[in-house]
Coordinates of C-alpha atoms in Angstrom, one line a residue:
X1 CA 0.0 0.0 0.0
X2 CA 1.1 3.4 -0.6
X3 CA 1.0 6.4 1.3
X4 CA 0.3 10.3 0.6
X5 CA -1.7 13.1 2.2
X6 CA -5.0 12.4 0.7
X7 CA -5.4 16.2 1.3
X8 CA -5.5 18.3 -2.2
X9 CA -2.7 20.9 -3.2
X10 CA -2.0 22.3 -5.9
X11 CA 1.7 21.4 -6.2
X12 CA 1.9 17.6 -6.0
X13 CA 5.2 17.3 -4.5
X14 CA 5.3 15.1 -1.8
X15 CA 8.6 14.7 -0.1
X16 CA 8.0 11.9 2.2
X17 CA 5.6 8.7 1.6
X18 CA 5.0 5.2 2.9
X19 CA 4.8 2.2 0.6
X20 CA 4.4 -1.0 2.1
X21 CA 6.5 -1.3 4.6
X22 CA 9.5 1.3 4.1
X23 CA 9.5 4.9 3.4
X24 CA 10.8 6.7 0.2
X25 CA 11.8 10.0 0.4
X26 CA 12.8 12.7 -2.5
X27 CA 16.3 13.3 -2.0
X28 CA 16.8 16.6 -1.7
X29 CA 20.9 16.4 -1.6
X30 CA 20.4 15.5 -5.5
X31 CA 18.2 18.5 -6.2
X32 CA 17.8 20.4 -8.9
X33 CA 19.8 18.1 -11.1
X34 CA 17.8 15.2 -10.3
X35 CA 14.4 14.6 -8.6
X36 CA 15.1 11.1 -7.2
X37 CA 13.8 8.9 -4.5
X38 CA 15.8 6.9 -1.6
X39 CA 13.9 4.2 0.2
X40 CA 14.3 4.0 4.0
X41 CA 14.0 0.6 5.2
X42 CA 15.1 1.6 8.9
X43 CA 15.3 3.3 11.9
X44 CA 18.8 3.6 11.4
X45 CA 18.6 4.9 7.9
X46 CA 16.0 7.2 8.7
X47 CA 18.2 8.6 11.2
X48 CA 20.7 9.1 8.9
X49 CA 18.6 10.6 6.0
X50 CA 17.6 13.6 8.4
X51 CA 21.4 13.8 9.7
X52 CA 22.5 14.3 5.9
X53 CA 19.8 16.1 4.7
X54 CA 18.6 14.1 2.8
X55 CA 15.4 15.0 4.2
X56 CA 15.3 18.5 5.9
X57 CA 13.1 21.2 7.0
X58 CA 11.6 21.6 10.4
X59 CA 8.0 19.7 9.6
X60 CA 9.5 17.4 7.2
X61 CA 11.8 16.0 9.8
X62 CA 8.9 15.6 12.5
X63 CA 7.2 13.3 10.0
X64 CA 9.9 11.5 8.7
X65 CA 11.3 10.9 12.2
X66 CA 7.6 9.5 13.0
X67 CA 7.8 7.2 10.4
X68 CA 11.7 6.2 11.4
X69 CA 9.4 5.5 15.1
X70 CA 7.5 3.1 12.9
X71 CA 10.3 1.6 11.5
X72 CA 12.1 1.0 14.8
X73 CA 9.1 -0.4 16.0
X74 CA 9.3 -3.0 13.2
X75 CA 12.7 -4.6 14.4
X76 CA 12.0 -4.9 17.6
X77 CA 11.8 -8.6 18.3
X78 CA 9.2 -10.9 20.3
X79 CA 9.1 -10.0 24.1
X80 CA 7.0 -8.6 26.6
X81 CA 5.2 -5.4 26.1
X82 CA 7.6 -4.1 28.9
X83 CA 10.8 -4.9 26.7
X84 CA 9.1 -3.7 23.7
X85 CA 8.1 -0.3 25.3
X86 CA 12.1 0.1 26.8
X87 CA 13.6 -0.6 22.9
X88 CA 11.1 1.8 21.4
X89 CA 12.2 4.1 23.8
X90 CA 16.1 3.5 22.5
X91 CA 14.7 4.1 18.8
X92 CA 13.4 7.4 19.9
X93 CA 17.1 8.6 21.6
X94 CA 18.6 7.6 18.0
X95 CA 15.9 9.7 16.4
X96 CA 16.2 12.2 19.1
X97 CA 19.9 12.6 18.5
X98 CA 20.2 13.8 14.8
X99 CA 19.0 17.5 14.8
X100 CA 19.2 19.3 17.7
X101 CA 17.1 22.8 16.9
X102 CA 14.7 21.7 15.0
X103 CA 11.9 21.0 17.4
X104 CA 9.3 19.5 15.9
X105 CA 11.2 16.5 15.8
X106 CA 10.6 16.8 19.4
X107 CA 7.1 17.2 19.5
X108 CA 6.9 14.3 16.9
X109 CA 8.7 11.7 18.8
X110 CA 6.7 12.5 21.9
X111 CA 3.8 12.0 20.4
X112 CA 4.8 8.8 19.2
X113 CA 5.6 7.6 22.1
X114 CA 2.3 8.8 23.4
X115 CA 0.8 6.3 21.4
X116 CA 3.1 3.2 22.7
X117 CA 2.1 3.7 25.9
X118 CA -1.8 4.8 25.9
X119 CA -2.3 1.9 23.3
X120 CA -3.6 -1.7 24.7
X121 CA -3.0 -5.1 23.4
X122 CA -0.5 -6.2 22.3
X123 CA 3.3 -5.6 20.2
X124 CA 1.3 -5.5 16.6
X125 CA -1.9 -3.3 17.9
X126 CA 1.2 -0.6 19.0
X127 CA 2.7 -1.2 16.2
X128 CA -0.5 -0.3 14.0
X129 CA -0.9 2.3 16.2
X130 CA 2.0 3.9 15.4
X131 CA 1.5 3.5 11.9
X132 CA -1.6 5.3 12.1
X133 CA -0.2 8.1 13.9
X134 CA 2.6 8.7 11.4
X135 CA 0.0 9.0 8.6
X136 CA -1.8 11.6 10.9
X137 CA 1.3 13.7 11.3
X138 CA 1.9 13.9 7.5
X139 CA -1.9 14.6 6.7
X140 CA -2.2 17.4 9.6
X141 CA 1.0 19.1 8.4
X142 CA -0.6 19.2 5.1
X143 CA -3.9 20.5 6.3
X144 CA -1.7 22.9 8.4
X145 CA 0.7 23.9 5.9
X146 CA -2.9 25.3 3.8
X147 CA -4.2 26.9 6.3
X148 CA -0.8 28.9 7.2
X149 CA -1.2 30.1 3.5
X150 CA -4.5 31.5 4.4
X151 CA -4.0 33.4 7.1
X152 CA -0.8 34.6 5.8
X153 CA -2.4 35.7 2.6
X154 CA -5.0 37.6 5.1
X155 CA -1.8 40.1 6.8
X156 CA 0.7 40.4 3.9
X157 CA 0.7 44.1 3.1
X158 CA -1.6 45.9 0.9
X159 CA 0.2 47.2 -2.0
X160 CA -0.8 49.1 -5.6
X161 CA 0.9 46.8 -7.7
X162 CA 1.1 42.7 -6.8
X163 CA 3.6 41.8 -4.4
X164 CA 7.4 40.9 -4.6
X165 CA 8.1 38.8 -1.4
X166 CA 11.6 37.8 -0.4
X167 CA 12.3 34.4 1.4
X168 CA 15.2 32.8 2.7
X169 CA 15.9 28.8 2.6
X170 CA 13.6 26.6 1.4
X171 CA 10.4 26.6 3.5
X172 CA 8.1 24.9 0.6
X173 CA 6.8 21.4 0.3
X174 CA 10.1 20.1 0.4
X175 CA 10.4 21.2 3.3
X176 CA 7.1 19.9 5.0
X177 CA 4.8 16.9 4.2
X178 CA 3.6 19.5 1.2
X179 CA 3.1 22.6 0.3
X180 CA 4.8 24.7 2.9
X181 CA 4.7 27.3 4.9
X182 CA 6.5 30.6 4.1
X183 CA 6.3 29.2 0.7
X184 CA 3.1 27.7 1.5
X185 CA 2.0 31.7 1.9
X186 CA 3.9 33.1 -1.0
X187 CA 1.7 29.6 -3.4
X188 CA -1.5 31.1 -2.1
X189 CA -0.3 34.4 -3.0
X190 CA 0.2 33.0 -6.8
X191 CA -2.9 31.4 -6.9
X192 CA -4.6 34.9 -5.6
X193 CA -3.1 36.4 -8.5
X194 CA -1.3 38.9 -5.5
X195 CA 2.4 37.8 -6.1
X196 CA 4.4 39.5 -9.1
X197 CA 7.4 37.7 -7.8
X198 CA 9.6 35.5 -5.6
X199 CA 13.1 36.8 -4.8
X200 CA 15.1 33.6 -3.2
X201 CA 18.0 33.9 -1.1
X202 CA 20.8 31.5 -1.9
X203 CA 21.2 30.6 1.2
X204 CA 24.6 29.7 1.7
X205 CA 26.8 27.3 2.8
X206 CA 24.2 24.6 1.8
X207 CA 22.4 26.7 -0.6
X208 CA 18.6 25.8 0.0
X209 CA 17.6 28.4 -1.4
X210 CA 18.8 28.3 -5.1
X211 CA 18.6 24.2 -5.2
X212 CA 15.4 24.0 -3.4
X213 CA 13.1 26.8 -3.1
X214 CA 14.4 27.7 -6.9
X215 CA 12.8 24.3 -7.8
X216 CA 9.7 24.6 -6.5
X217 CA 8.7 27.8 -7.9
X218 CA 9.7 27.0 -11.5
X219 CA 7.4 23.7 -10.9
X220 CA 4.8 25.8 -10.1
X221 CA 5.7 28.3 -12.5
X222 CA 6.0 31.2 -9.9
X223 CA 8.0 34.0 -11.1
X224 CA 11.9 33.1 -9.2
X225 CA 14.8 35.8 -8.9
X226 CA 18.0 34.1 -7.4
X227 CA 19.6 36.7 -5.2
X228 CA 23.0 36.2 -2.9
X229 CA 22.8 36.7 0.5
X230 CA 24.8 39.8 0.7
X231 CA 22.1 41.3 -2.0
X232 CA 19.2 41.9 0.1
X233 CA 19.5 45.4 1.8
X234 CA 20.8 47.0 -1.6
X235 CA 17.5 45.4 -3.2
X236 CA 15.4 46.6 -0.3
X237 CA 17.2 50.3 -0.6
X238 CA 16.2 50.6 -4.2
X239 CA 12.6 49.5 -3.1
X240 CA 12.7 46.3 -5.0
X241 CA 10.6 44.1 -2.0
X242 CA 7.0 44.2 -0.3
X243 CA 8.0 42.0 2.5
X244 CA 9.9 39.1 3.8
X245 CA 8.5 35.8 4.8
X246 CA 10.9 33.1 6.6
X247 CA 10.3 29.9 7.9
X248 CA 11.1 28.7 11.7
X249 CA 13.5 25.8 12.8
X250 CA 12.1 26.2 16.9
X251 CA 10.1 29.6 18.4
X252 CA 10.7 30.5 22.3
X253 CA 7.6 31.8 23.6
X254 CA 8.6 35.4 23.4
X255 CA 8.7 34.9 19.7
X256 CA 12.6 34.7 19.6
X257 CA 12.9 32.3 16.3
X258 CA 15.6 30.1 15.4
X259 CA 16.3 29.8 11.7
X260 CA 18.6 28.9 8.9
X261 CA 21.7 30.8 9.1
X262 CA 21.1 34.4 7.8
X263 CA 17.8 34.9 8.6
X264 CA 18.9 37.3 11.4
X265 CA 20.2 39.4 9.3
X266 CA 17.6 39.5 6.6
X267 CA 15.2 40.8 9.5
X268 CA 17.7 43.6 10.9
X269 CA 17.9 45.1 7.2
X270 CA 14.3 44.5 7.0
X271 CA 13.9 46.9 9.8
X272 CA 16.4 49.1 8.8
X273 CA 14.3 49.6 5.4
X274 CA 10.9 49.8 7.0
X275 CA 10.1 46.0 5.3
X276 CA 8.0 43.8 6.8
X277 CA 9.3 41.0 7.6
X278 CA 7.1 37.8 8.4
X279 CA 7.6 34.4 10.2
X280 CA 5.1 31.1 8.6
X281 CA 5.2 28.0 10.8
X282 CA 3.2 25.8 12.3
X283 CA 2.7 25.9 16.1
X284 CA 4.6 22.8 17.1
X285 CA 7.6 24.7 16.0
X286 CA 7.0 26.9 19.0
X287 CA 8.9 25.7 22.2
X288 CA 6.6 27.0 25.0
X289 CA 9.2 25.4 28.1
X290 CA 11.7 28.1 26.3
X291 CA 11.1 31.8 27.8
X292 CA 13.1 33.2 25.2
X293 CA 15.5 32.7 22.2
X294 CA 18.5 32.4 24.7
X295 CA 17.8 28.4 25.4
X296 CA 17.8 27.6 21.9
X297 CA 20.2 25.1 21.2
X298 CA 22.4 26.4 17.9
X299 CA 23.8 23.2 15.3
X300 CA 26.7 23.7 13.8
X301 CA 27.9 21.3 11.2
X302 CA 30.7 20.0 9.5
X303 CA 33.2 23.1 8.2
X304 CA 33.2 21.1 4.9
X305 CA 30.5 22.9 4.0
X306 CA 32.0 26.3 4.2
X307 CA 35.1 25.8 2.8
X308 CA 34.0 23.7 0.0
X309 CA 31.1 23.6 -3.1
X310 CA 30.4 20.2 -4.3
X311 CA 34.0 18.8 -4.1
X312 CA 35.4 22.0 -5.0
X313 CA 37.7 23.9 -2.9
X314 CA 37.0 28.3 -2.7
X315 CA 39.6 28.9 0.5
X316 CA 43.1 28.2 0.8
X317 CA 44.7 25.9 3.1
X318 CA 45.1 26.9 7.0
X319 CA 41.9 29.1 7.6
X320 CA 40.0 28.4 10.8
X321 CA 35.9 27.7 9.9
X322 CA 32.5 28.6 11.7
X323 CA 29.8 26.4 10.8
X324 CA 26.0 27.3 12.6
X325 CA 23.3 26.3 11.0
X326 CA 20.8 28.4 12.4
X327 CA 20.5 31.8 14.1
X328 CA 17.9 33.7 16.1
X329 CA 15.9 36.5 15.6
X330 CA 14.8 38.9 18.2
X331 CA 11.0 38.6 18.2
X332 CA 11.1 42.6 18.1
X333 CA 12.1 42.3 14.2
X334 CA 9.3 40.3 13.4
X335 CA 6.0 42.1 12.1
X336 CA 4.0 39.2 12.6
X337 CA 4.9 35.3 13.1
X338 CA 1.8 33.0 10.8
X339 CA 0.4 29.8 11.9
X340 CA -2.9 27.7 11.1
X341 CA -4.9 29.3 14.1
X342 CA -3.8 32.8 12.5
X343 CA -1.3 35.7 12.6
X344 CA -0.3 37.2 15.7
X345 CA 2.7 39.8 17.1
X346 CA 5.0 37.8 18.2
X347 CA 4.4 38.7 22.3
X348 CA 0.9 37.3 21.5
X349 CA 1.8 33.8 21.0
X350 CA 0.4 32.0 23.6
X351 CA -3.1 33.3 23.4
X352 CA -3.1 30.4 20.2
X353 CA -2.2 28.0 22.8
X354 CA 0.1 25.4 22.0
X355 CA -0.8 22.6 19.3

C-alpha cells in the first residue's frame, strides 16, 4: 500500500511517503539536477537521512522521524510489552539525536511515544498504532501547511501593484509533508493572483535556497529571482521588496525564532528599510518550556561545508571555519509570526495556545 496526504494541493510534490512497509523519500541532496527517491527501510537509515539532509526542514523532519518510530518499532523482536516499550524508547534517543534545533522532531517523537504507551493489546496493535499516527502527522502538516497560506495571505501588506516577497531557505513542500509554509504563503499568494514575484536567497553554505526553493517555484511556474545573501538590503534600498517571509527551525515563547543561518540578518535590514518582515510555521515549531531565544540550542555542522562547493575547494589551506546552522531573531524584528490558528505579534503567542 502506498501512502500520501489524501489532502488536495496544488503542487503535488510530496517529499516523504510510505509504501508498504518502508518509506521513500525525495532526496533533496540531488536537487535540482535530479528529482530522485531513496527508500528507508530503517530506523537507522531514517536517522541518517535527516542527519545528511537528505530530508530536511523543520516539519518534514517531524514526519519523517515519525515514520523512522515506525520503522524501529518493526525490528523490535518478540518479548514482553515491557521490553518492547524500553527498545522503542532506544529508537526514539537515536531519532532524538540527529537534529538538535529543530523541534518538531521533538514534538513528533513525543507523540509517538504517546501512542506506545496509551495503546492496549499487544506488540502488533502498538505497532498499527503507530503506523496510524505517522500518517496523521503527515496529513495534519498538510492541512496545516494550507491553512498557514490563508492566514498569511490575510496580513501580507496591501500594496498598488502585486507583491514581490523575499524568502530565505527553502520553506516549501520540500520542506514539510507538502506545500509549505513561508512558501506555503507566497503559493496562495500565486494562486490569488497577488504575487508578481519571488526573490530567493541563496542561502549559503548549503544553498537551499537556489537548489530547493528555486525548484519549486519553476514547478509551479512562480516567477523566481536568485539573489546572494549579501544582495538583500541593496534590493530593499532601491525599493525592490514588499515583505519578507521566513520559515522557523524552533520559536521560544517570546517569539525569539531560530532559523537557517542568515535569517537574522535579513530581518535587521528588513527593519532598517521599514520591510515587513514575516515568520510562517506551524505551532509545534514553538517551544513554550523556552522563555526566550537564549535556550535555543544552535547546530553547527561539519566546516566542509563552508570551505568547499560540491567537491570543490573556494579557501586556501590553514583558515579556521565557523559552521551554525541556524541563528535567532529577536522577536522585536518580526511584524508578525503566521500559523494555522492565524497571525499574531509575536508577544501574543500563547493566546493560540500550544498545538
Amino acid at each position: 500500500m502506498t501512502v500520501s496526504p489524501s489532502v488536495s494541493i496544488n503542487n503535488p510534490i510530496y517529499p516523504i511517503r510510505w509504501q508498504e512497509d518502508r518509506v521513500y523519500l525525495i532526496d533533496q541532496t540531488r536537487l535540482p539536477i535530479e528529482r530522485a527517491e531513496v527508500e528507508i527501510r530503517t530506523s537507522e537509515e531514517m536517522a541518517r537521512a535527516i542527519e545528511t539532509m537528505i530530508v530536511r526542514g523543520a516539519p518534514a523532519i517531524g514526519v519523517s522521524a515519525a515514520y523512522g518510530m515506525v520503522l524501529g518499532a518493526g525490528e523490535i523482536p518478540a518479548g514482553t510489552l515491557e521490553e518492547f516499550r524500553s527498545k522503542l524508547k532506544t529508537v526514539a534517543d537515536r531519532l532524538r539525536r540527529t537534529r538538535p534545533t529543530a523541534v518538531n522532531l521533538f514534538w513528533a517523537i513525543d507523540r509517538m511515544l504517546e501512542t506506545a504507551d496509551r495503546t492496549t493489546g499487544d506488540a502488533d496493535d502498538i505497532r498499527r498504532a503507530l503506523w496510524e499516527t505517522a500518517l496523521q502527522i503527515q496529513e495534519d502538516d498538510v492541512r496545516t501547511c494550507k491553512a498557514i497560506g490563508e492566514h498569511g495571505l490575510a496580513v501580507l501588506p496591501e500594496t498598488p501593484e502585486k507583491l514581490r516577497i523575499l524568502t530565505h531557505c527553502n520553506t516549501g513542500a520540500l520542506a514539510t509533508a507538502g506545500y509549505g509554509t513561508a512558501l506555503g504563503v507566497i503559493r496562495s499568494a500565486w494562486s490569488a493572483n497577488r504575487l508578481l514575484k519571488v526573490y530567493a536567497d541563496e542561502t549559503r553554505p548549503r544553498l537551499q535556497g537556489s537548489k530547493l526553493t528555486a525548484w519549486e517555484c519553476v514547478q509551479d511556474g512562480i516567477p523566481v529571482t536568485l539573489l546572494t545573501d549579501s544582495m538583500a538590503a541593496h534590493c530593499m534600498k532601491q525599493k525592490m521588496i514588499d515583505a519578507v517571509i521566513v520559515g522557523a527551525d524552533r520559536i521560544a515563547a517570546n517569539g525569539d525564532t531560530a532559523n537557517k543561518i542568515g535569517t537574522y540578518s535579513l530581518a535587521v535590514v528588513s527593519k532598517a528599510h521599514n520591510v515587513p518582515f514575516y515568520v510562517a510555521a506551524p505551532l509545534s515549531t514553538v517551544d513554550f518550556s523556552l522563555a526566550d531565544g537564549s535556550g535555543i540550542p544552535i547546530e553547527e555542522r561539519n566546516p566542509s561545508e563552508v570551505y568547499q562547493v560540491g567537491s570543490t575547494r573556494i579557501c586556501p589551506e590553514g583558515v579556521d571555519f565557523y559552521n551554525p546552522a541556524f541563528d535567532v531573531t529577536p522577536a522585536e524584528l518580526i511584524a508578525a509570526i503566521i500559523t494555522e490558528r492565524g497571525a499574531v505579534k509575536p508577544g501574543d503567542l500563547k493566546s493560540l495556545g500550544s498545538s
